[in-house]
PDB file of C-alpha atoms in Angstrom:
ATOM      1  CA  MET W   1     -17.287   1.209  -0.572  1.00 66.00           C
ATOM      2  CA  TRP W   2     -16.481   1.125  -4.257  1.00 67.00           C
ATOM      3  CA  LEU W   3     -20.010   2.406  -5.037  1.00 64.00           C
ATOM      4  CA  LEU W   4     -19.474   5.618  -3.060  1.00 69.00           C
ATOM      5  CA  PRO W   5     -17.708   7.651  -5.804  1.00 70.00           C
ATOM      6  CA  THR W   6     -20.431   6.714  -8.286  1.00 68.00           C
ATOM      7  CA  ILE W   7     -23.324   7.676  -6.003  1.00 70.00           C
ATOM      8  CA  ALA W   8     -21.874  10.667  -4.144  1.00 68.00           C
ATOM      9  CA  CYS W   9     -20.153  12.501  -6.998  1.00 69.00           C
ATOM     10  CA  CYS W  10     -23.106  12.818  -9.382  1.00 70.00           C
ATOM     11  CA  GLY W  11     -21.500  10.574 -11.976  1.00 67.00           C
ATOM     12  CA  LEU W  12     -18.234  12.515 -12.283  1.00 73.00           C
ATOM     13  CA  LEU W  13     -16.201   9.731 -10.651  1.00 78.00           C
ATOM     14  CA  THR W  14     -18.121   6.745 -11.970  1.00 80.00           C
ATOM     15  CA  TRP W  15     -15.133   5.936 -14.146  1.00 72.00           C
ATOM     16  CA  ALA W  16     -12.913   5.717 -11.057  1.00 80.00           C
ATOM     17  CA  SER W  17     -15.207   3.184  -9.370  1.00 79.00           C
ATOM     18  CA  PHE W  18     -15.229   0.914 -12.405  1.00 76.00           C
ATOM     19  CA  LEU W  19     -11.484   1.324 -12.852  1.00 81.00           C
ATOM     20  CA  TYR W  20     -10.932   0.144  -9.282  1.00 79.00           C
ATOM     21  CA  VAL W  21     -13.005  -3.030  -9.545  1.00 76.00           C
ATOM     22  CA  GLY W  22     -11.776  -3.734 -13.075  1.00 78.00           C
ATOM     23  CA  VAL W  23      -8.137  -3.640 -12.021  1.00 82.00           C
ATOM     24  CA  ARG W  24      -8.758  -5.679  -8.866  1.00 78.00           C
ATOM     25  CA  ALA W  25     -10.825  -8.371 -10.583  1.00 78.00           C
ATOM     26  CA  ARG W  26      -9.019  -8.147 -13.934  1.00 79.00           C
ATOM     27  CA  ARG W  27     -12.310  -7.886 -15.818  1.00 80.00           C
ATOM     28  CA  ARG W  28     -11.977  -6.387 -19.271  1.00 82.00           C
ATOM     29  CA  ALA W  29     -15.667  -5.486 -19.401  1.00 81.00           C
ATOM     30  CA  TRP W  30     -15.385  -3.379 -16.255  1.00 74.00           C
ATOM     31  CA  LEU W  31     -12.234  -1.697 -17.517  1.00 82.00           C
ATOM     32  CA  ALA W  32     -14.018  -0.914 -20.783  1.00 82.00           C
ATOM     33  CA  ALA W  33     -16.943   0.560 -18.796  1.00 79.00           C
ATOM     34  CA  SER W  34     -14.459   2.698 -16.865  1.00 78.00           C
ATOM     35  CA  ALA W  35     -13.082   4.026 -20.133  1.00 82.00           C
ATOM     36  CA  GLY W  36     -16.604   4.765 -21.384  1.00 81.00           C
ATOM     37  CA  TYR W  37     -17.594   6.654 -18.246  1.00 77.00           C
ATOM     38  CA  GLY W  38     -14.310   8.531 -18.398  1.00 77.00           C
ATOM     39  CA  VAL W  39     -15.049   9.661 -21.948  1.00 78.00           C
ATOM     40  CA  ALA W  40     -18.560  10.707 -20.864  1.00 78.00           C
ATOM     41  CA  THR W  41     -17.090  12.804 -18.044  1.00 79.00           C
ATOM     42  CA  VAL W  42     -14.704  14.509 -20.460  1.00 77.00           C
ATOM     43  CA  VAL W  43     -17.605  15.234 -22.830  1.00 77.00           C
ATOM     44  CA  TYR W  44     -19.630  16.786 -20.002  1.00 71.00           C
ATOM     45  CA  LEU W  45     -16.740  18.982 -18.878  1.00 76.00           C
ATOM     46  CA  THR W  46     -16.185  20.079 -22.464  1.00 79.00           C
ATOM     47  CA  ILE W  47     -19.855  21.065 -22.826  1.00 73.00           C
ATOM     48  CA  VAL W  48     -19.791  23.055 -19.598  1.00 71.00           C
ATOM     49  CA  GLN W  49     -16.530  24.821 -20.355  1.00 73.00           C
ATOM     50  CA  THR W  50     -17.674  25.885 -23.810  1.00 73.00           C
ATOM     51  CA  ALA W  51     -20.974  27.319 -22.514  1.00 67.00           C
ATOM     52  CA  PRO W  52     -21.250  31.162 -22.788  1.00 67.00           C
ATOM     53  CA  GLU W  53     -20.583  33.205 -19.657  1.00 66.00           C
ATOM     54  CA  SER W  54     -23.207  35.290 -17.896  1.00 63.00           C
ATOM     55  CA  ALA W  55     -22.731  38.912 -16.824  1.00 60.00           C
ATOM     56  CA  ASP W  56     -21.109  37.919 -13.512  1.00 60.00           C
ATOM     57  CA  GLY W  57     -18.487  35.794 -15.294  1.00 59.00           C
ATOM     58  CA  THR W  58     -19.966  32.393 -14.400  1.00 63.00           C
ATOM     59  CA  ALA W  59     -21.126  29.815 -16.929  1.00 59.00           C
ATOM     60  CA  ASP W  60     -24.592  30.474 -18.269  1.00 60.00           C
ATOM     61  CA  THR W  61     -26.526  27.285 -17.427  1.00 62.00           C
ATOM     62  CA  SER W  62     -29.774  28.574 -18.854  1.00 64.00           C
ATOM     63  CA  GLY W  63     -28.644  28.093 -22.446  1.00 68.00           C
ATOM     64  CA  TRP W  64     -28.898  24.899 -24.422  1.00 66.00           C
ATOM     65  CA  ARG W  65     -25.325  23.889 -23.567  1.00 68.00           C
ATOM     66  CA  GLY W  66     -25.968  24.076 -19.853  1.00 68.00           C
ATOM     67  CA  ILE W  67     -29.241  22.196 -20.140  1.00 75.00           C
ATOM     68  CA  ALA W  68     -27.673  19.549 -22.408  1.00 75.00           C
ATOM     69  CA  GLY W  69     -24.715  19.138 -20.048  1.00 70.00           C
ATOM     70  CA  THR W  70     -26.997  18.744 -17.029  1.00 76.00           C
ATOM     71  CA  VAL W  71     -29.202  16.187 -18.756  1.00 75.00           C
ATOM     72  CA  PHE W  72     -26.132  14.347 -20.041  1.00 73.00           C
ATOM     73  CA  ILE W  73     -24.378  14.072 -16.682  1.00 74.00           C
ATOM     74  CA  LEU W  74     -27.624  13.055 -14.953  1.00 78.00           C
ATOM     75  CA  GLY W  75     -28.003  10.270 -17.496  1.00 78.00           C
ATOM     76  CA  VAL W  76     -24.417   9.189 -16.896  1.00 75.00           C
ATOM     77  CA  TRP W  77     -24.966   9.314 -13.145  1.00 69.00           C
ATOM     78  CA  LEU W  78     -28.183   7.287 -13.143  1.00 77.00           C
ATOM     79  CA  GLY W  79     -26.869   4.823 -15.716  1.00 77.00           C
ATOM     80  CA  GLY W  80     -23.656   4.397 -13.744  1.00 73.00           C
ATOM     81  CA  CYS W  81     -25.580   3.753 -10.524  1.00 76.00           C
ATOM     82  CA  VAL W  82     -27.751   1.100 -12.160  1.00 74.00           C
ATOM     83  CA  HIS W  83     -24.723  -0.455 -13.849  1.00 77.00           C
ATOM     84  CA  ALA W  84     -22.789  -0.497 -10.575  1.00 76.00           C
ATOM     85  CA  LEU W  85     -25.644  -2.161  -8.710  1.00 76.00           C
ATOM     86  CA  ILE W  86     -25.876  -4.822 -11.422  1.00 82.00           C
ATOM     87  CA  ILE W  87     -22.200  -5.799 -11.234  1.00 74.00           C
ATOM     88  CA  ASN W  88     -21.968  -5.400  -7.474  1.00 73.00           C
ATOM     89  CA  ARG W  89     -23.112  -9.000  -7.038  1.00 73.00           C
ATOM     90  CA  GLN W  90     -20.317 -10.198  -9.299  1.00 77.00           C
ATOM     91  CA  TRP W  91     -17.870  -8.058  -7.348  1.00 67.00           C
ATOM     92  CA  LEU W  92     -18.988  -9.600  -4.063  1.00 73.00           C
ATOM     93  CA  ASP W  93     -18.641 -13.090  -5.543  1.00 69.00           C
ATOM     94  CA  PHE W  94     -15.103 -12.213  -6.593  1.00 68.00           C
ATOM     95  CA  LEU W  95     -14.226 -11.002  -3.103  1.00 72.00           C
ATOM     96  CA  ALA W  96     -15.611 -14.209  -1.626  1.00 67.00           C
ATOM     97  CA  THR W  97     -13.132 -16.272  -3.639  1.00 66.00           C
ATOM     98  CA  GLN W  98     -10.106 -14.325  -2.410  1.00 63.00           C
ATOM     99  CA  PRO W  99      -8.155 -15.750   0.551  1.00 57.00           C
ATOM    100  CA  GLU W 100      -8.496 -13.720   3.679  1.00 53.00           C
ATOM    101  CA  ALA W 101      -5.407 -12.606   5.531  1.00 47.00           C
ATOM    102  CA  GLY W 102      -5.390 -14.254   8.912  1.00 47.00           C
ATOM    103  CA  PRO W 103      -2.979 -14.848  11.751  1.00 50.00           C
ATOM    104  CA  LEU W 104      -0.059 -17.116  11.097  1.00 45.00           C
ATOM    105  CA  PRO W 105      -0.417 -20.651  12.454  1.00 48.00           C
ATOM    106  CA  PRO W 106       1.343 -21.288  15.730  1.00 49.00           C
ATOM    107  CA  VAL W 107       4.857 -22.628  15.474  1.00 44.00           C
ATOM    108  CA  ALA W 108       5.124 -26.127  16.816  1.00 46.00           C
ATOM    109  CA  ALA W 109       7.686 -26.936  19.416  1.00 45.00           C
ATOM    110  CA  THR W 110      11.010 -28.008  17.994  1.00 44.00           C
ATOM    111  CA  ALA W 111      11.348 -31.749  17.975  1.00 46.00           C
ATOM    112  CA  VAL W 112      14.000 -34.084  16.740  1.00 45.00           C
ATOM    113  CA  SER W 113      12.755 -35.734  13.575  1.00 51.00           C
ATOM    114  CA  PRO W 114      13.577 -39.380  12.966  1.00 52.00           C
ATOM    115  CA  PRO W 115      16.093 -39.985  10.201  1.00 53.00           C
ATOM    116  CA  ALA W 116      14.594 -40.326   6.767  1.00 54.00           C
ATOM    117  CA  PRO W 117      14.495 -43.898   5.480  1.00 57.00           C
ATOM    118  CA  VAL W 118      17.154 -44.840   2.994  1.00 51.00           C
ATOM    119  CA  PRO W 119      15.530 -44.960  -0.451  1.00 54.00           C
ATOM    120  CA  ALA W 120      15.419 -48.321  -2.137  1.00 54.00           C
ATOM    121  CA  PRO W 121      17.622 -48.802  -5.201  1.00 50.00           C
ATOM    122  CA  PRO W 122      15.873 -47.933  -8.459  1.00 47.00           C
ATOM    123  CA  PRO W 123      14.246 -50.866 -10.258  1.00 51.00           C
ATOM    124  CA  PRO W 124      15.348 -51.968 -13.709  1.00 48.00           C
ATOM    125  CA  PRO W 125      13.990 -49.832 -16.551  1.00 46.00           C
ATOM    126  CA  ARG W 126      10.288 -50.163 -17.325  1.00 51.00           C
ATOM    127  CA  VAL W 127       8.170 -48.923 -20.195  1.00 48.00           C
ATOM    128  CA  HIS W 128       8.655 -45.242 -21.108  1.00 46.00           C
ATOM    129  CA  GLN W 129      11.888 -45.061 -19.122  1.00 53.00           C
ATOM    130  CA  ALA W 130      15.170 -44.241 -20.805  1.00 49.00           C
ATOM    131  CA  PRO W 131      17.735 -47.075 -20.762  1.00 50.00           C
ATOM    132  CA  PRO W 132      20.314 -46.879 -17.982  1.00 55.00           C
ATOM    133  CA  PRO W 133      23.857 -45.739 -18.684  1.00 78.00           C
ATOM    134  CA  LEU W 134      25.303 -48.757 -20.454  1.00 87.00           C
ATOM    135  CA  ASP W 135      28.241 -49.044 -22.789  1.00 88.00           C
ATOM    136  CA  GLU W 136      27.756 -49.817 -26.447  1.00 89.00           C
ATOM    137  CA  PRO W 137      26.464 -52.122 -27.825  1.00 90.00           C
ATOM    138  CA  TRP W 138      24.512 -53.031 -24.683  1.00 91.00           C
ATOM    139  CA  ARG W 139      22.850 -49.607 -24.541  1.00 91.00           C
ATOM    140  CA  THR W 140      21.535 -50.050 -28.069  1.00 92.00           C
ATOM    141  CA  PHE W 141      20.119 -53.481 -27.228  1.00 91.00           C
ATOM    142  CA  MET W 142      18.192 -52.030 -24.287  1.00 91.00           C
ATOM    143  CA  ALA W 143      17.009 -49.012 -26.278  1.00 92.00           C
ATOM    144  CA  ARG W 144      15.629 -51.241 -29.035  1.00 92.00           C
ATOM    145  CA  ALA W 145      13.923 -53.517 -26.523  1.00 91.00           C
ATOM    146  CA  LEU W 146      12.271 -50.542 -24.826  1.00 92.00           C
ATOM    147  CA  ALA W 147      11.174 -49.184 -28.203  1.00 92.00           C
ATOM    148  CA  ALA W 148       9.526 -52.514 -29.034  1.00 90.00           C
ATOM    149  CA  GLN W 149       7.798 -52.526 -25.646  1.00 91.00           C
ATOM    150  CA  ARG W 150       6.440 -49.029 -26.248  1.00 93.00           C
ATOM    151  CA  GLU W 151       5.103 -50.085 -29.652  1.00 90.00           C
ATOM    152  CA  ILE W 152       3.341 -53.055 -28.073  1.00 90.00           C
ATOM    153  CA  ALA W 153       1.897 -50.916 -25.263  1.00 92.00           C
ATOM    154  CA  THR W 154       0.604 -48.396 -27.815  1.00 92.00           C
ATOM    155  CA  SER W 155      -0.999 -51.145 -29.891  1.00 89.00           C
ATOM    156  CA  VAL W 156      -2.716 -52.597 -26.824  1.00 91.00           C
ATOM    157  CA  ALA W 157      -4.026 -49.159 -25.852  1.00 91.00           C
ATOM    158  CA  ASN W 158      -5.411 -48.667 -29.372  1.00 89.00           C
ATOM    159  CA  THR W 159      -7.189 -52.046 -29.387  1.00 89.00           C
ATOM    160  CA  SER W 160     -10.948 -51.936 -28.887  1.00 88.00           C
ATOM    161  CA  PRO W 161     -12.138 -53.350 -25.541  1.00 91.00           C
ATOM    162  CA  GLY W 162     -12.877 -57.037 -25.756  1.00 90.00           C
ATOM    163  CA  PRO W 163     -11.239 -60.476 -25.728  1.00 90.00           C
ATOM    164  CA  MET W 164      -8.442 -59.436 -28.092  1.00 88.00           C
ATOM    165  CA  ARG W 165      -7.413 -56.522 -25.900  1.00 90.00           C
ATOM    166  CA  ASP W 166      -7.470 -58.743 -22.808  1.00 91.00           C
ATOM    167  CA  ARG W 167      -5.148 -61.251 -24.479  1.00 89.00           C
ATOM    168  CA  LEU W 168      -2.819 -58.559 -25.787  1.00 89.00           C
ATOM    169  CA  GLU W 169      -2.535 -57.116 -22.285  1.00 91.00           C
ATOM    170  CA  LEU W 170      -1.224 -60.510 -21.188  1.00 89.00           C
ATOM    171  CA  VAL W 171       1.260 -60.352 -24.053  1.00 88.00           C
ATOM    172  CA  ALA W 172       2.431 -56.957 -22.806  1.00 89.00           C
ATOM    173  CA  GLY W 173       3.018 -58.540 -19.399  1.00 89.00           C
ATOM    174  CA  ARG W 174       5.230 -61.190 -20.983  1.00 87.00           C
ATOM    175  CA  VAL W 175       7.210 -58.452 -22.730  1.00 89.00           C
ATOM    176  CA  GLU W 176       7.931 -56.942 -19.317  1.00 89.00           C
ATOM    177  CA  THR W 177       9.502 -60.262 -18.290  1.00 87.00           C
ATOM    178  CA  VAL W 178      11.591 -60.239 -21.474  1.00 88.00           C
ATOM    179  CA  LEU W 179      12.885 -56.776 -20.624  1.00 88.00           C
ATOM    180  CA  GLN W 180      13.848 -57.867 -17.114  1.00 89.00           C
ATOM    181  CA  GLU W 181      15.958 -60.678 -18.548  1.00 88.00           C
ATOM    182  CA  CYS W 182      17.358 -58.389 -21.246  1.00 89.00           C
ATOM    183  CA  TRP W 183      18.392 -55.898 -18.583  1.00 90.00           C
ATOM    184  CA  GLN W 184      20.228 -58.538 -16.559  1.00 89.00           C
ATOM    185  CA  LEU W 185      21.924 -60.033 -19.610  1.00 89.00           C
ATOM    186  CA  ALA W 186      23.011 -56.589 -20.857  1.00 92.00           C
ATOM    187  CA  LEU W 187      24.588 -55.896 -17.468  1.00 91.00           C
ATOM    188  CA  ASP W 188      26.360 -59.265 -17.599  1.00 90.00           C
ATOM    189  CA  GLY W 189      27.594 -58.568 -21.113  1.00 91.00           C
ATOM    190  CA  GLN W 190      28.892 -55.150 -20.129  1.00 91.00           C
ATOM    191  CA  GLY W 191      30.731 -56.618 -17.138  1.00 90.00           C
ATOM    192  CA  LEU W 192      32.314 -59.330 -19.274  1.00 91.00           C
ATOM    193  CA  ALA W 193      33.359 -56.842 -21.958  1.00 92.00           C
ATOM    194  CA  ARG W 194      34.952 -54.531 -19.411  1.00 91.00           C
ATOM    195  CA  ALA W 195      36.780 -57.453 -17.814  1.00 91.00           C
ATOM    196  CA  ARG W 196      38.093 -58.542 -21.206  1.00 89.00           C
ATOM    197  CA  LEU W 197      39.470 -55.057 -21.898  1.00 90.00           C
ATOM    198  CA  ARG W 198      41.580 -55.252 -18.747  1.00 91.00           C
ATOM    199  CA  ILE W 199      43.599 -58.176 -20.131  1.00 88.00           C
ATOM    200  CA  ASP W 200      46.317 -57.025 -22.540  1.00 89.00           C
ATOM    201  CA  ASN W 201      46.751 -60.134 -24.668  1.00 84.00           C
ATOM    202  CA  VAL W 202      49.130 -58.308 -27.019  1.00 88.00           C
ATOM    203  CA  ALA W 203      51.590 -57.647 -24.208  1.00 91.00           C
ATOM    204  CA  ILE W 204      51.121 -61.179 -22.882  1.00 89.00           C
ATOM    205  CA  GLY W 205      51.858 -62.664 -26.306  1.00 87.00           C
ATOM    206  CA  ARG W 206      54.986 -60.521 -26.562  1.00 89.00           C
ATOM    207  CA  GLU W 207      56.214 -61.857 -23.223  1.00 88.00           C
ATOM    208  CA  LEU W 208      55.584 -65.433 -24.315  1.00 86.00           C
ATOM    209  CA  ARG W 209      57.632 -64.945 -27.472  1.00 88.00           C
ATOM    210  CA  GLN W 210      60.482 -63.477 -25.450  1.00 87.00           C
ATOM    211  CA  LEU W 211      60.468 -66.475 -23.104  1.00 85.00           C
ATOM    212  CA  ARG W 212      61.103 -68.840 -26.014  1.00 83.00           C
ATOM    213  CA  ASP W 213      64.627 -67.373 -26.319  1.00 81.00           C
ATOM    214  CA  HIS W 214      65.530 -68.411 -22.759  1.00 83.00           C
ATOM    215  CA  ALA W 215      66.882 -71.753 -21.664  1.00 79.00           C
ATOM    216  CA  PRO W 216      64.252 -74.115 -20.265  1.00 81.00           C
ATOM    217  CA  SER W 217      63.851 -74.136 -16.500  1.00 85.00           C
ATOM    218  CA  PRO W 218      61.122 -74.943 -13.954  1.00 87.00           C
ATOM    219  CA  SER W 219      60.482 -71.274 -13.224  1.00 86.00           C
ATOM    220  CA  LEU W 220      60.323 -70.494 -16.933  1.00 86.00           C
ATOM    221  CA  THR W 221      57.750 -73.253 -17.381  1.00 88.00           C
ATOM    222  CA  GLU W 222      55.590 -71.878 -14.560  1.00 90.00           C
ATOM    223  CA  THR W 223      55.859 -68.374 -15.992  1.00 89.00           C
ATOM    224  CA  THR W 224      54.822 -69.617 -19.413  1.00 88.00           C
ATOM    225  CA  GLU W 225      51.843 -71.477 -17.945  1.00 89.00           C
ATOM    226  CA  ALA W 226      50.731 -68.387 -16.008  1.00 92.00           C
ATOM    227  CA  LEU W 227      50.912 -66.208 -19.103  1.00 89.00           C
ATOM    228  CA  GLN W 228      49.078 -68.830 -21.157  1.00 88.00           C
ATOM    229  CA  ALA W 229      46.356 -68.967 -18.495  1.00 91.00           C
ATOM    230  CA  GLN W 230      45.823 -65.234 -18.941  1.00 90.00           C
ATOM    231  CA  LEU W 231      45.414 -65.696 -22.684  1.00 89.00           C
ATOM    232  CA  ASP W 232      42.975 -68.551 -22.084  1.00 91.00           C
ATOM    233  CA  THR W 233      40.959 -66.305 -19.779  1.00 91.00           C
ATOM    234  CA  ALA W 234      40.869 -63.578 -22.420  1.00 90.00           C
ATOM    235  CA  ARG W 235      39.637 -66.041 -25.052  1.00 91.00           C
ATOM    236  CA  ARG W 236      37.008 -67.398 -22.673  1.00 91.00           C
ATOM    237  CA  LEU W 237      35.773 -63.876 -21.933  1.00 92.00           C
ATOM    238  CA  GLU W 238      35.650 -63.119 -25.652  1.00 91.00           C
ATOM    239  CA  ALA W 239      33.515 -66.208 -26.218  1.00 92.00           C
ATOM    240  CA  GLU W 240      31.152 -65.246 -23.392  1.00 91.00           C
ATOM    241  CA  VAL W 241      30.827 -61.693 -24.714  1.00 92.00           C
ATOM    242  CA  ALA W 242      30.072 -63.056 -28.188  1.00 93.00           C
ATOM    243  CA  THR W 243      27.437 -65.428 -26.794  1.00 90.00           C
ATOM    244  CA  THR W 244      25.785 -62.599 -24.865  1.00 91.00           C
ATOM    245  CA  TYR W 245      25.902 -60.313 -27.897  1.00 92.00           C
ATOM    246  CA  ASP W 246      24.319 -62.931 -30.169  1.00 92.00           C
ATOM    247  CA  GLY W 247      21.598 -63.669 -27.607  1.00 89.00           C
ATOM    248  CA  LEU W 248      20.623 -60.021 -27.255  1.00 92.00           C
ATOM    249  CA  LEU W 249      20.736 -59.555 -31.025  1.00 91.00           C
ATOM    250  CA  LEU W 250      18.312 -62.451 -31.442  1.00 89.00           C
ATOM    251  CA  MET W 251      16.137 -61.080 -28.633  1.00 88.00           C
ATOM    252  CA  ASN W 252      15.840 -57.721 -30.402  1.00 89.00           C
ATOM    253  CA  ALA W 253      14.803 -59.426 -33.630  1.00 91.00           C
ATOM    254  CA  GLN W 254      12.225 -61.592 -31.856  1.00 88.00           C
ATOM    255  CA  LEU W 255      10.817 -58.628 -29.948  1.00 87.00           C
ATOM    256  CA  GLY W 256      10.513 -56.743 -33.213  1.00 89.00           C
ATOM    257  CA  ALA W 257       8.597 -59.652 -34.714  1.00 89.00           C
ATOM    258  CA  ALA W 258       6.324 -59.805 -31.661  1.00 87.00           C
ATOM    259  CA  SER W 259       5.703 -56.068 -31.898  1.00 89.00           C
ATOM    260  CA  ALA W 260       4.719 -56.387 -35.558  1.00 90.00           C
ATOM    261  CA  SER W 261       2.361 -59.264 -34.727  1.00 89.00           C
ATOM    262  CA  VAL W 262       0.701 -57.283 -31.932  1.00 88.00           C
ATOM    263  CA  ILE W 263       0.239 -54.306 -34.247  1.00 90.00           C
ATOM    264  CA  GLU W 264      -1.495 -56.563 -36.770  1.00 87.00           C
ATOM    265  CA  LEU W 265      -3.640 -58.342 -34.172  1.00 87.00           C
ATOM    266  CA  SER W 266      -4.760 -55.052 -32.641  1.00 87.00           C
ATOM    267  CA  ALA W 267      -6.397 -54.250 -35.983  1.00 87.00           C
ATOM    268  CA  ARG W 268      -7.865 -57.758 -36.428  1.00 86.00           C
ATOM    269  CA  PRO W 269      -9.756 -58.691 -33.253  1.00 84.00           C
ATOM    270  CA  GLN W 270     -11.328 -61.706 -34.979  1.00 86.00           C
ATOM    271  CA  ARG W 271      -7.941 -63.491 -35.116  1.00 86.00           C
ATOM    272  CA  LEU W 272      -7.904 -64.284 -31.415  1.00 85.00           C
ATOM    273  CA  ASN W 273      -6.346 -67.723 -31.915  1.00 87.00           C
ATOM    274  CA  ASP W 274      -3.180 -66.165 -33.388  1.00 88.00           C
ATOM    275  CA  VAL W 275      -2.279 -64.584 -30.046  1.00 86.00           C
ATOM    276  CA  ALA W 276      -1.112 -67.945 -28.700  1.00 89.00           C
ATOM    277  CA  ALA W 277       1.746 -68.019 -31.217  1.00 89.00           C
ATOM    278  CA  VAL W 278       2.976 -64.604 -30.055  1.00 86.00           C
ATOM    279  CA  GLU W 279       2.788 -65.704 -26.419  1.00 85.00           C
ATOM    280  CA  SER W 280       4.752 -68.845 -27.221  1.00 87.00           C
ATOM    281  CA  ASP W 281       7.433 -66.861 -29.067  1.00 85.00           C
ATOM    282  CA  LEU W 282       7.870 -64.500 -26.118  1.00 86.00           C
ATOM    283  CA  ASP W 283       8.132 -67.418 -23.706  1.00 86.00           C
ATOM    284  CA  SER W 284      10.849 -68.852 -25.935  1.00 84.00           C
ATOM    285  CA  VAL W 285      12.725 -65.545 -25.824  1.00 83.00           C
ATOM    286  CA  VAL W 286      12.661 -65.578 -22.030  1.00 85.00           C
ATOM    287  CA  ASP W 287      13.848 -69.191 -21.936  1.00 85.00           C
ATOM    288  CA  GLU W 288      16.721 -68.417 -24.308  1.00 84.00           C
ATOM    289  CA  LEU W 289      17.874 -65.403 -22.304  1.00 85.00           C
ATOM    290  CA  VAL W 290      17.691 -67.351 -19.047  1.00 85.00           C
ATOM    291  CA  ALA W 291      19.644 -70.214 -20.615  1.00 87.00           C
ATOM    292  CA  ILE W 292      22.390 -67.830 -21.715  1.00 86.00           C
ATOM    293  CA  ARG W 293      22.662 -66.341 -18.236  1.00 81.00           C
ATOM    294  CA  HIS W 294      22.762 -69.779 -16.617  1.00 81.00           C
ATOM    295  CA  GLY W 295      25.463 -70.826 -19.062  1.00 81.00           C
ATOM    296  CA  LEU W 296      27.553 -67.812 -18.120  1.00 78.00           C
ATOM    297  CA  ASN W 297      27.098 -68.573 -14.436  1.00 71.00           C
ATOM    298  CA  GLU W 298      28.220 -72.174 -14.959  1.00 66.00           C
ATOM    299  CA  LEU W 299      31.356 -70.961 -16.712  1.00 59.00           C
ATOM    300  CA  ASP W 300      32.045 -68.613 -13.815  1.00 57.00           C
ATOM    301  CA  GLY W 301      31.584 -71.478 -11.374  1.00 52.00           C
TER     302      GLY W 301
END
């Protein structure tokens, strides 16, 4: 149907046909052709309107202006028809890619859906994940460990395929185990630190000093022992927090050293035997973190 104005109107509406398909298909070339045919139509109308009038007041088509205008518009008409037939195939291809409007799908009968399963709790942080919301300094320990893991993963990805890359991929797997232990130990350290903050040893010490001014009695002795037990608990928690802190500090340093070694080995594939030392160091890190956690559990027991 879009060809009809071009064919039936002797070229005067060729611009409209190309404008229609150009807008629909968003083709700049067709819009430019529409502008060109529009200019040609304006030129033809200008030629006709400026032609001299005959005795009866109509335009004199026998002069050179009338002949030139007729030849010009015929050329525009024929050229537009040929041009339209050439792009018609492209227009049909465009229409074939457009979704057809059809009837809406039938609405299924309303049914009671089973309850959605409860999602599983999120796993501990893995590579490229931000550390969980931890207090300081535990958040910094996790952030540094994740940064070291990302460096190792990047180095492995940049290593050329071969035996070295295969071994470094195993190293990256060991780093994942280190991060699992780091995550658990950071949670333990945060819990211990929060528990320690709940014991006001300053107030407890003040009460103990006040009790010294009272006369000795069995109840006073029991009160003193209870207050002293609270101070002992605070000191024990402080020691456990310090042990956890030192372990994570060492872990960060060892992970940094492992990351530097992997970076170097990724650029030296001939040093395959040196990978064993990195693997051994990472295994030692895991053993140390596990030992710290077991020690804390024994103290709790």
